[in-house]
Short mmCIF file of N, CA and C in Angstrom, two decimals:
data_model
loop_
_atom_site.label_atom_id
_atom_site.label_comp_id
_atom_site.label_asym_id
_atom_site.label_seq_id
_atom_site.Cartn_x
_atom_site.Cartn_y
_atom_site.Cartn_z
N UNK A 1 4.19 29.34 -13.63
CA UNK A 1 5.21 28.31 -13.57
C UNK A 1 4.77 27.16 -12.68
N UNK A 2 4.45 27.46 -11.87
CA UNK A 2 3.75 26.48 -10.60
C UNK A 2 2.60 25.35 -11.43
N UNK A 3 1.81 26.53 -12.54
CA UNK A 3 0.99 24.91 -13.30
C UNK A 3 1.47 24.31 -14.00
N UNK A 4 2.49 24.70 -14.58
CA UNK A 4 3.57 23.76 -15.53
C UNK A 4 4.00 22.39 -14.66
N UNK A 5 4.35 22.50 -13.25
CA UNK A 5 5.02 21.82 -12.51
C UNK A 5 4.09 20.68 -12.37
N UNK A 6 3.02 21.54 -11.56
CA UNK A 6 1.46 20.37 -11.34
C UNK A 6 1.18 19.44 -12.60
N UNK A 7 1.06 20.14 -14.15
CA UNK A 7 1.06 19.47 -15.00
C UNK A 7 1.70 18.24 -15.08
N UNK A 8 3.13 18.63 -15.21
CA UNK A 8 4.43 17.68 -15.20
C UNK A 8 4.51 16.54 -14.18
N UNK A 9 3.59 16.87 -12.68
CA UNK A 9 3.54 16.00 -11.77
C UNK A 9 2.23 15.05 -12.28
N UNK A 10 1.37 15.41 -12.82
CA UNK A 10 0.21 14.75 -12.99
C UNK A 10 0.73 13.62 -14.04
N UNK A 11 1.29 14.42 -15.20
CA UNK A 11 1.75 13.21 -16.19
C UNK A 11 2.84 11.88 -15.55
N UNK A 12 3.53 12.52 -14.91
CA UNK A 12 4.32 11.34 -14.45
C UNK A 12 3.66 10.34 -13.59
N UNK A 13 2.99 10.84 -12.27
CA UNK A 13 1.78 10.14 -12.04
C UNK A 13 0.95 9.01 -13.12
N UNK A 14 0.76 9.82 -14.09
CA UNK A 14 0.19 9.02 -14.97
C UNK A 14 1.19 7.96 -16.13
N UNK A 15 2.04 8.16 -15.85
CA UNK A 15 3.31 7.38 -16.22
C UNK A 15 3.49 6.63 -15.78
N UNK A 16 3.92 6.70 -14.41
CA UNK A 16 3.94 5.70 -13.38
C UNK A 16 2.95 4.27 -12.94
N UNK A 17 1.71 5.04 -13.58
CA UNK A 17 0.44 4.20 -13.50
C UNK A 17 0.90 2.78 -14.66
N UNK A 18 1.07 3.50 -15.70
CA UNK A 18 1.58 2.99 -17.22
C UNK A 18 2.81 1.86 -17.01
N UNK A 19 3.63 2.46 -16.28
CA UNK A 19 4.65 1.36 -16.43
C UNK A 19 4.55 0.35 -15.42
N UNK A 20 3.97 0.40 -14.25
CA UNK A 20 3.56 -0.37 -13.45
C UNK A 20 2.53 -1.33 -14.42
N UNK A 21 1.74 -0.85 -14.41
CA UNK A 21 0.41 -2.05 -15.37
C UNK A 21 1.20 -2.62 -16.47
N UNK A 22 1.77 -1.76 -17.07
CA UNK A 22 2.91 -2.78 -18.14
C UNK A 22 3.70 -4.14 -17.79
N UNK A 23 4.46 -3.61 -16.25
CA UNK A 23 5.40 -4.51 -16.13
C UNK A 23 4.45 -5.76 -15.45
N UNK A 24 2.97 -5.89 -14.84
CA UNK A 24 2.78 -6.83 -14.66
C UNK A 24 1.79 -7.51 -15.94
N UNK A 25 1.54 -6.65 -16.73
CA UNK A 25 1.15 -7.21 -17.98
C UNK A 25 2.35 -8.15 -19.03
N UNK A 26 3.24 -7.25 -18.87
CA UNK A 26 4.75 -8.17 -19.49
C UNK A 26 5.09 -9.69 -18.72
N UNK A 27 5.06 -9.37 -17.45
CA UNK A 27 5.28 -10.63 -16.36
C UNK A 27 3.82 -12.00 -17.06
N UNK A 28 3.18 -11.48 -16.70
CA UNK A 28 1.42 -12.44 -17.46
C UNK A 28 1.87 -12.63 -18.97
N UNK A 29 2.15 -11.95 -19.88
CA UNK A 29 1.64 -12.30 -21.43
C UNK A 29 3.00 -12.64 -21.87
N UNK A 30 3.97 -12.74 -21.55
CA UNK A 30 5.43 -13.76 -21.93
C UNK A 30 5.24 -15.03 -21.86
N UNK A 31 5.94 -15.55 -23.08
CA UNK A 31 6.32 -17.03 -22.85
C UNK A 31 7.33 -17.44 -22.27
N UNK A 32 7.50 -17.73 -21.43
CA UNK A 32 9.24 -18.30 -20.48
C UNK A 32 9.91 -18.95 -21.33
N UNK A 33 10.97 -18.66 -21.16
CA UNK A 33 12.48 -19.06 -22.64
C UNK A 33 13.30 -19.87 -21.46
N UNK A 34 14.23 -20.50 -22.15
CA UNK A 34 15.25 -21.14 -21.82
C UNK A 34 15.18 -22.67 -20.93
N UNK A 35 15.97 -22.80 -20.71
CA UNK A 35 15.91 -24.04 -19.93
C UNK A 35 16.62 -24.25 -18.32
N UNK A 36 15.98 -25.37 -17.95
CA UNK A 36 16.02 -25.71 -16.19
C UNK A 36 15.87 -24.74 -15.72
N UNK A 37 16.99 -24.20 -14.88
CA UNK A 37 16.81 -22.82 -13.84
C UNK A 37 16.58 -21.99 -14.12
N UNK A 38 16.98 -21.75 -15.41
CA UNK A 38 16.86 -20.20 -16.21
C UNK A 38 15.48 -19.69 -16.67
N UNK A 39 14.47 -21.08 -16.99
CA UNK A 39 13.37 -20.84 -17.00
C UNK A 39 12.80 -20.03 -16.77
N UNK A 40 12.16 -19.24 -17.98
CA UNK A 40 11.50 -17.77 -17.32
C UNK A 40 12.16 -16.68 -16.58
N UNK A 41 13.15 -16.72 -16.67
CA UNK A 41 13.76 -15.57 -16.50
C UNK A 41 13.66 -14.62 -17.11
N UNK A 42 13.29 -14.55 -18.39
CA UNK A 42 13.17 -13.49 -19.57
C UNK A 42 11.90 -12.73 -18.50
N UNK A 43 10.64 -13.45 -17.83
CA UNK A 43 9.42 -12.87 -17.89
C UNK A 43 9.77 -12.10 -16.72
N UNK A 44 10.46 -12.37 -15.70
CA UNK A 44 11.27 -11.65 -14.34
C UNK A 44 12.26 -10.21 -14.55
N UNK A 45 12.99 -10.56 -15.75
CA UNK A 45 13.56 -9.38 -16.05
C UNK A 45 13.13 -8.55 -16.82
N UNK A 46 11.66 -8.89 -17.42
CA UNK A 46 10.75 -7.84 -17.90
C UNK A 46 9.84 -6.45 -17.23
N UNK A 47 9.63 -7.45 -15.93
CA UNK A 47 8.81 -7.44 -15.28
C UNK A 47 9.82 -6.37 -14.03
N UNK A 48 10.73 -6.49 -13.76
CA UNK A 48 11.76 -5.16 -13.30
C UNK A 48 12.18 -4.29 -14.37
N UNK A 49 12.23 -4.15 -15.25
CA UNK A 49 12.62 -3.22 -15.85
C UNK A 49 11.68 -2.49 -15.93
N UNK A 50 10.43 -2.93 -15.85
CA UNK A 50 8.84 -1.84 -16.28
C UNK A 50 8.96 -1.34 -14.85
N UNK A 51 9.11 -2.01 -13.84
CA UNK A 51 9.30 -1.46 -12.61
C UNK A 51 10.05 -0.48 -12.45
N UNK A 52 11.36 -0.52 -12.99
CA UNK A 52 12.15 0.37 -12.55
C UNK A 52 12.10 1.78 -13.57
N UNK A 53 11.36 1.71 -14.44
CA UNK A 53 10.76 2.49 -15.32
C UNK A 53 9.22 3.15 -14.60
N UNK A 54 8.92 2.57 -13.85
CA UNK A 54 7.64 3.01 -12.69
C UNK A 54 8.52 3.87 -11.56
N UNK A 55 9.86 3.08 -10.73
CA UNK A 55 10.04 3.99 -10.15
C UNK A 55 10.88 5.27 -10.43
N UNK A 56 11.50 5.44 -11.63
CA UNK A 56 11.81 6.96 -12.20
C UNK A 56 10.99 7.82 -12.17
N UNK A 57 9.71 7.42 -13.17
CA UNK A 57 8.71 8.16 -13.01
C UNK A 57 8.33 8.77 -11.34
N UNK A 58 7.96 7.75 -10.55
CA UNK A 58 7.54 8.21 -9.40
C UNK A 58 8.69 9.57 -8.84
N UNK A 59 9.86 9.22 -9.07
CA UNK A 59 10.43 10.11 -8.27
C UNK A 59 10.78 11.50 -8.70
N UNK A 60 10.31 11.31 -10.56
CA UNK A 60 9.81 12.52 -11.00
C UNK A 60 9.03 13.12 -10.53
N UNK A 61 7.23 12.31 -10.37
CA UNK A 61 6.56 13.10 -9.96
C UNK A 61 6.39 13.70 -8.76
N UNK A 62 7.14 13.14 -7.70
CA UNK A 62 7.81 13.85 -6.40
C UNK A 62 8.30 14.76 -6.04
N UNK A 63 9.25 14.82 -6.90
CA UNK A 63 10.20 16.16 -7.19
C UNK A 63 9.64 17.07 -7.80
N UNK A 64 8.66 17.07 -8.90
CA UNK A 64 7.65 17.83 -9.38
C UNK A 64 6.77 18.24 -8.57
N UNK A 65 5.86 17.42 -7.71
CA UNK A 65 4.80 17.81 -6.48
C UNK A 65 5.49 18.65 -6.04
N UNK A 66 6.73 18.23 -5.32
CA UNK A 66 7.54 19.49 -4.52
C UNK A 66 7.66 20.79 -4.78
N UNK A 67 8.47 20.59 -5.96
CA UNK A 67 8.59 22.07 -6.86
C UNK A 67 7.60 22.63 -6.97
N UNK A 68 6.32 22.12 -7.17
CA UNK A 68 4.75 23.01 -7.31
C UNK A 68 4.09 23.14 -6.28
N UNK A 69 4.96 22.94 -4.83
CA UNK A 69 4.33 22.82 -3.84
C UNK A 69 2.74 22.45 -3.29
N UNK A 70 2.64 21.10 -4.09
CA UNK A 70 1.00 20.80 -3.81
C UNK A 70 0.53 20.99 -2.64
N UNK A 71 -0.75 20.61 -2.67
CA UNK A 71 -1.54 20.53 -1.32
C UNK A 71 -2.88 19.54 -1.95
N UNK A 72 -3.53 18.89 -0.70
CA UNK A 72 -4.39 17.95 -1.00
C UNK A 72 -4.24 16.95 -1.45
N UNK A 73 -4.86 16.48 -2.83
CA UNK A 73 -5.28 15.56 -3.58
C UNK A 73 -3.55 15.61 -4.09
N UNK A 74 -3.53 16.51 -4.91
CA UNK A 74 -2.32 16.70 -5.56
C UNK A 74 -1.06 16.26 -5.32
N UNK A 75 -0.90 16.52 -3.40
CA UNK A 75 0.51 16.27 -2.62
C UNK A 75 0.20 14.79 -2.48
N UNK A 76 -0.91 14.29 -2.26
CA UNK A 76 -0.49 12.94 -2.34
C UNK A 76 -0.50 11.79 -3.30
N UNK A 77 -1.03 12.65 -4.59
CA UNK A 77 -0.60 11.75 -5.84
C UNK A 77 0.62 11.83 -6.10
N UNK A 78 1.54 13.04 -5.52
CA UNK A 78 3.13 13.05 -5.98
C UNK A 78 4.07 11.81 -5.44
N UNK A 79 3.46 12.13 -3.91
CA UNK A 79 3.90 11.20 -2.48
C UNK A 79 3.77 9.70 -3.33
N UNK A 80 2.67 8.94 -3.52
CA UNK A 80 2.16 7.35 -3.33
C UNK A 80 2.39 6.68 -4.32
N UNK A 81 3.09 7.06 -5.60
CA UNK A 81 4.18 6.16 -6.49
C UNK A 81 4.90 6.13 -5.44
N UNK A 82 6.04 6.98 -5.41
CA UNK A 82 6.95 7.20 -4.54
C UNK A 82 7.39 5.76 -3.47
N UNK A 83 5.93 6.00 -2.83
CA UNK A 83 5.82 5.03 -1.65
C UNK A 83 5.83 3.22 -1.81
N UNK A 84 4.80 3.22 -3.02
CA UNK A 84 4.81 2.19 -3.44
C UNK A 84 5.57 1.55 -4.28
N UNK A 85 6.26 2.04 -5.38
CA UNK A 85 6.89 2.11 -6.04
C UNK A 85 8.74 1.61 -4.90
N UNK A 86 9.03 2.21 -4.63
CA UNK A 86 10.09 2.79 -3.65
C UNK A 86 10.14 1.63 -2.48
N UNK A 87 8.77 1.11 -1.98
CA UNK A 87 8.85 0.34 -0.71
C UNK A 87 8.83 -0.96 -1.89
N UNK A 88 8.51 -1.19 -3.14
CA UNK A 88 8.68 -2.60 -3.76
C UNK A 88 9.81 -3.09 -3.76
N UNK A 89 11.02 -1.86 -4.15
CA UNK A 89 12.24 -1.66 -4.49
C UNK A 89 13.00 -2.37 -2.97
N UNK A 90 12.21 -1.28 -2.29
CA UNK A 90 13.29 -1.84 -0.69
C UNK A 90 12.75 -3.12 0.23
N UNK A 91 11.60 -3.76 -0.28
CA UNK A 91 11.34 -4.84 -0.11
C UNK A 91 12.29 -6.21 -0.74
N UNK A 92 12.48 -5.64 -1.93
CA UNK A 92 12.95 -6.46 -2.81
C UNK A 92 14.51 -7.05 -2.68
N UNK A 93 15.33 -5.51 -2.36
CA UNK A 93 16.63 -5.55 -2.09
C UNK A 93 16.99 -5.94 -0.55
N UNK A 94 16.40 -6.14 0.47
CA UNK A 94 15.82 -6.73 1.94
C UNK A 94 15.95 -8.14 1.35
N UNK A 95 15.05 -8.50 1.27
CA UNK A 95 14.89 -10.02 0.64
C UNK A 95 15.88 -10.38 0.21
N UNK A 96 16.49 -9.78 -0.98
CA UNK A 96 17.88 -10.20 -1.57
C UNK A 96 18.99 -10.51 -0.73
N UNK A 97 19.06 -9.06 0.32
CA UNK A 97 20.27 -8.88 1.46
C UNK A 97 19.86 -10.02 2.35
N UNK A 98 18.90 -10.45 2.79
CA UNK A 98 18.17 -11.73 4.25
C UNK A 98 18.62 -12.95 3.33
N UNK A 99 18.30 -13.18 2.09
CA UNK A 99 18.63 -14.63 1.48
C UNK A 99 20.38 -14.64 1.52
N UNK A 100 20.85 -13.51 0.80
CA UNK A 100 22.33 -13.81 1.26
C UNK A 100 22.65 -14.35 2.53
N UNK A 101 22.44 -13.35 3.71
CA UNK A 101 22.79 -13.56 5.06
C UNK A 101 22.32 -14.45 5.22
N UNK A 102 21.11 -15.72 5.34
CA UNK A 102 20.46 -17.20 5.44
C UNK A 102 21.62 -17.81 4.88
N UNK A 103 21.58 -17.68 3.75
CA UNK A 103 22.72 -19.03 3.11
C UNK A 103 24.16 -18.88 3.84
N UNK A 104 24.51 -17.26 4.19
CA UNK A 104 25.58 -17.56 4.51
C UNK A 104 26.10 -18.42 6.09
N UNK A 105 24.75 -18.34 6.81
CA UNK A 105 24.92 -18.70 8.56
C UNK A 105 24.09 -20.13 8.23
#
């Protein structure tokens, strides 16, 4: 049961790889739609959704590492979506929360 898990952690890993390279491949190979402000917005909300499709995965393969209790190589391919993935996210929503609080003072 334990290699089923490792399996399951490796693929998501490798998922994670996938939707990450997607979403900045989607961001690059779009044409920006609409007009004035809205401009390109289509290529921004592409470009999070592959993300947030990167960080599912990651926290699959986390929860999977866990369950198969890795070690080595293994525990930290579960860990470093996770991290990266996860710290884009809380970078992102930071930024969001600091621009509110700026405009508002």
């Amino acid at each position: 049961m334990r290699g089923i898990k490792t399996v399951l952690m490796w693929a998501c890993v490798i998922a994670w790889a996938g939707f990450a390279a997607q979403g900045f491949l989607a961001y690059l190979s779009l044409e920006p739609t609409g007009s004035s402000f809205t401009r390109g917005a289509n290529r921004i909300t592409a470009f999070l959704r592959w993300e947030a499709y990167a960080l599912a995965a990651a926290i699959a393969a986390y929860i999977f590492g866990r369950m198969a209790q890795s070690s080595g190589a293994a525990r930290l391919a579960s860990k470093a979506p996770l991290w990266i993935s996860g710290g884009f996210f809380l970078l992102l929503i930071l930024g969001f929360v600091a621009m509110l609080v700026w405009a508002r003072f």
